[in-house]
Coordinates of C-alpha atoms in Angstrom, one line a residue:
X154 CA 24.8 2.2 -21.7
X155 CA 23.2 4.4 -24.4
X156 CA 24.3 7.0 -26.9
X157 CA 22.2 9.2 -29.1
X158 CA 24.1 10.6 -32.2
X159 CA 22.7 13.6 -34.2
X160 CA 19.2 12.4 -33.3
X161 CA 16.2 14.3 -34.5
X162 CA 12.5 13.9 -34.3
X163 CA 10.1 15.8 -36.6
X164 CA 6.3 15.5 -36.4
X165 CA 4.6 16.3 -39.7
X166 CA 1.0 16.9 -40.6
X167 CA -0.4 18.2 -44.0
X168 CA 0.3 21.8 -43.0
X169 CA 2.7 21.8 -40.1
X170 CA 6.2 20.5 -39.4
X171 CA 7.2 20.5 -35.8
X172 CA 10.8 19.8 -34.8
X173 CA 10.7 18.1 -31.3
X174 CA 14.4 17.2 -31.2
X175 CA 17.1 18.7 -33.3
X176 CA 20.5 16.9 -33.7
X177 CA 20.7 15.8 -30.1
X178 CA 23.9 14.1 -28.9
X179 CA 23.7 12.5 -25.5
X180 CA 25.7 9.7 -23.9
X181 CA 24.6 8.0 -20.6
X182 CA 26.8 5.5 -18.8
X183 CA 25.5 2.6 -16.8
X184 CA 24.9 3.5 -13.2
X185 CA 24.2 7.2 -13.8
X186 CA 21.3 9.3 -12.5
X187 CA 20.5 11.9 -15.1
X188 CA 17.8 14.6 -14.8
X189 CA 16.4 16.1 -18.0
X190 CA 15.0 19.7 -17.6
X191 CA 13.6 22.5 -19.7
X192 CA 10.4 24.4 -20.3
X193 CA 7.2 22.7 -21.5
X194 CA 7.4 21.7 -25.2
X195 CA 11.1 21.6 -25.3
X196 CA 11.3 17.9 -26.2
X197 CA 11.8 16.3 -22.8
X198 CA 9.1 13.7 -23.0
X199 CA 9.9 13.0 -26.7
X200 CA 13.5 12.3 -25.7
X201 CA 12.4 9.9 -23.0
X202 CA 10.0 8.1 -25.3
X203 CA 12.8 7.6 -27.9
X204 CA 15.2 6.4 -25.2
X205 CA 12.5 4.0 -24.0
X206 CA 11.8 2.8 -27.6
X207 CA 8.2 3.9 -27.3
X208 CA 8.8 6.3 -30.2
X209 CA 11.2 6.3 -33.1
X210 CA 13.5 9.1 -34.2
X211 CA 13.2 10.7 -37.7
X212 CA 17.0 10.6 -38.2
X213 CA 20.2 10.0 -36.4
X214 CA 21.6 7.1 -34.4
X215 CA 20.7 5.4 -31.2
X216 CA 23.1 2.8 -29.7
X217 CA 21.7 0.9 -26.7
X218 CA 23.9 -1.4 -24.8
X219 CA 26.3 -1.8 -27.7
X220 CA 23.5 -2.4 -30.3
X221 CA 22.4 0.1 -32.9
X222 CA 18.6 0.1 -32.6
X223 CA 17.6 3.1 -34.8
X224 CA 15.6 1.5 -37.6
X225 CA 14.6 -1.6 -35.7
X226 CA 11.1 -3.0 -36.1
X227 CA 8.6 -2.6 -33.3
X228 CA 8.9 -6.3 -32.4
X229 CA 12.7 -6.0 -32.1
X230 CA 12.3 -2.8 -30.0
X231 CA 9.6 -4.4 -27.8
X232 CA 11.9 -7.4 -27.0
X233 CA 14.8 -5.1 -26.0
X234 CA 12.5 -2.8 -24.0
X235 CA 10.8 -5.7 -22.2
X236 CA 14.0 -7.1 -20.8
X237 CA 16.0 -3.9 -20.1
X238 CA 13.8 -0.8 -19.4
X239 CA 11.3 0.1 -16.7
X240 CA 8.9 3.1 -16.8
X241 CA 7.6 5.4 -14.1
X242 CA 4.9 7.9 -15.2
X243 CA 3.4 10.9 -13.5
X244 CA -0.1 9.5 -13.6
X245 CA 1.0 6.1 -12.0
X246 CA -0.9 4.1 -14.7
X247 CA -2.1 1.4 -12.3
X248 CA -5.0 -0.9 -13.2
X249 CA -7.9 -0.1 -10.9
X250 CA -9.3 -3.6 -10.9
X251 CA -6.1 -5.2 -9.8
X252 CA -4.6 -5.3 -6.3
X253 CA -1.2 -3.8 -5.5
X254 CA 0.4 -7.3 -5.8
X255 CA -1.3 -8.0 -9.1
X256 CA -0.4 -4.7 -10.6
X257 CA 3.3 -5.4 -9.8
X258 CA 3.2 -9.0 -10.9
X259 CA 1.6 -7.9 -14.3
X260 CA 5.1 -6.6 -15.3
X261 CA 6.4 -10.2 -15.1
X262 CA 3.7 -12.0 -16.9
X263 CA 5.3 -11.4 -20.3
X264 CA 8.5 -13.0 -19.1
X265 CA 9.2 -16.7 -19.0
X266 CA 9.2 -16.8 -15.2
X267 CA 7.6 -19.6 -13.0
X268 CA 4.7 -18.5 -10.8
X269 CA 6.7 -19.2 -7.6
X270 CA 9.6 -17.0 -8.7
X271 CA 7.2 -14.3 -9.8
X272 CA 5.5 -14.2 -6.4
X273 CA 8.9 -14.1 -4.6
X274 CA 10.1 -11.2 -6.7
X275 CA 6.9 -9.3 -6.2
X276 CA 7.1 -9.9 -2.4
X277 CA 10.7 -8.8 -2.3
X278 CA 10.2 -5.6 -4.3
X279 CA 7.0 -4.7 -2.3
X280 CA 9.1 -4.9 0.9
X281 CA 11.9 -2.9 -0.8
X282 CA 9.6 0.1 -1.5
X283 CA 7.7 -0.2 1.7
X284 CA 4.3 -1.2 0.3
X285 CA 4.1 -4.9 1.4
X286 CA 1.4 -4.1 4.0
X287 CA -0.8 -2.9 1.2
X288 CA -0.4 -6.0 -1.1
X289 CA -4.1 -6.8 -1.1
X290 CA -5.4 -3.2 -1.4
X291 CA -6.7 -1.7 -4.6
X292 CA -5.1 1.5 -6.1
X293 CA -8.2 3.5 -5.0
X294 CA -7.4 2.7 -1.4
X295 CA -3.9 4.2 -1.6
X296 CA -2.6 7.7 -1.2
X297 CA -0.8 9.3 -4.2
X298 CA 2.6 8.5 -2.7
X299 CA 1.7 4.9 -2.1
X300 CA 0.4 4.6 -5.7
X301 CA 3.7 5.9 -7.0
X302 CA 5.6 3.4 -4.8
X303 CA 3.6 0.6 -6.5
X304 CA 4.5 2.1 -9.9
X305 CA 8.2 2.2 -8.9
X306 CA 7.9 -1.5 -7.7
X307 CA 6.4 -2.4 -11.0
X308 CA 9.2 -0.7 -12.9
X309 CA 12.0 -2.5 -11.1
X310 CA 10.5 -6.0 -10.4
X311 CA 11.8 -7.2 -13.7
X312 CA 15.3 -6.2 -12.7
X313 CA 15.7 -3.8 -15.6
X314 CA 19.0 -2.0 -15.9
X315 CA 17.4 1.3 -16.9
X316 CA 14.5 3.2 -15.3
X317 CA 12.9 6.1 -17.2
X318 CA 10.8 8.4 -15.0
X319 CA 8.6 11.1 -16.6
X320 CA 7.7 13.7 -13.9
X321 CA 7.4 10.9 -11.3
X322 CA 6.6 13.5 -8.5
X323 CA 4.3 15.7 -10.6
X324 CA 1.1 14.5 -9.0
X325 CA 2.5 14.3 -5.4
X326 CA 2.7 16.8 -2.5
X327 CA 6.2 17.8 -1.4
X328 CA 6.5 15.1 1.3
X329 CA 5.5 12.2 -0.9
X330 CA 7.6 13.6 -3.7
X331 CA 10.6 13.6 -1.5
X332 CA 9.9 10.0 -0.5
X333 CA 9.8 8.9 -4.2
X334 CA 13.0 10.8 -5.0
X335 CA 14.8 9.1 -2.1
X336 CA 13.5 5.8 -3.3
X337 CA 14.9 6.5 -6.8
X338 CA 18.2 7.6 -5.3
X339 CA 18.4 4.3 -3.4
X340 CA 17.8 2.3 -6.5
X341 CA 20.5 4.2 -8.3
X342 CA 22.9 3.6 -5.4
X343 CA 22.3 -0.1 -6.0
X344 CA 23.4 0.2 -9.6
X345 CA 20.2 1.0 -11.5
X346 CA 20.6 3.6 -14.2
X347 CA 17.9 6.3 -14.0
X348 CA 16.9 9.0 -16.5
X349 CA 14.3 11.4 -15.1
X350 CA 12.3 14.2 -16.7
X351 CA 11.4 16.9 -14.1
X352 CA 10.5 20.5 -13.8
X353 CA 11.7 20.6 -10.2
X354 CA 15.1 22.0 -9.4
X355 CA 14.8 20.5 -5.9
X356 CA 14.3 17.0 -7.4
X357 CA 16.9 17.4 -10.1
X358 CA 19.4 17.9 -7.2
X359 CA 19.1 14.1 -6.6
X360 CA 20.7 13.4 -10.0
X361 CA 24.4 13.3 -10.7
X362 CA 24.0 15.1 -14.0
X363 CA 21.5 17.6 -15.3
X364 CA 20.8 18.0 -19.1
X365 CA 18.9 21.1 -20.1
X366 CA 16.8 21.2 -23.3
X367 CA 15.4 24.2 -25.1
X368 CA 13.6 24.0 -28.4
X369 CA 14.8 20.5 -29.1
X370 CA 18.4 21.2 -28.4
X371 CA 20.7 20.3 -25.6
X372 CA 21.8 23.7 -24.3
X373 CA 23.7 22.8 -21.2
X374 CA 24.9 19.8 -19.2
X375 CA 25.9 20.1 -15.6
X376 CA 27.8 17.5 -13.6
X377 CA 27.0 17.9 -9.9
X378 CA 29.7 17.3 -7.2
X379 CA 29.0 14.5 -4.8
X380 CA 29.2 15.1 -1.1

């Protein structure tokens, strides 16, 4: 699905040069569940942002679904991102003034999809993540676990092939965190590719492969046995 080749990201100011990623080589196949781990400041979120085309590399190659996208314009990247990638964030990023249903449907408004089909997709995905009974509620009326379920539903309603999750359980207690991880595992079992940044060894165990970063380098990759 995607391949990063000698990819580097350097942040520069007038006085300081910070290397966030240094000659990273990663290949992720369709249908994988990959966890990215490492200490704070090692480049995990930068890596996820580049994979998600929210940030651009300084050098190196990025092949996404057979297309070399490094160097593409923001409008080109936005088009690819909109149709292929869903995002789940630690802070949920729901809009307080919109209901659960409206928050999820918002992800489809930029697609050329008829209203009837939008509503059907939203209803289906709300049922899928167990939040249909909260459709008319506002985010403030939900628990943290329920808000993250809405965020997951919003990420997958567009039927994107790749889900990027940045510390998706970071603001949740252990019980709700486990619920979200089981939901992601279920989506992966249905064929969705998932790349997740996490600090939690317990949650990384849900992934098939674990990539460890340190100071912008890939230091280890571990493939977990199934069963």
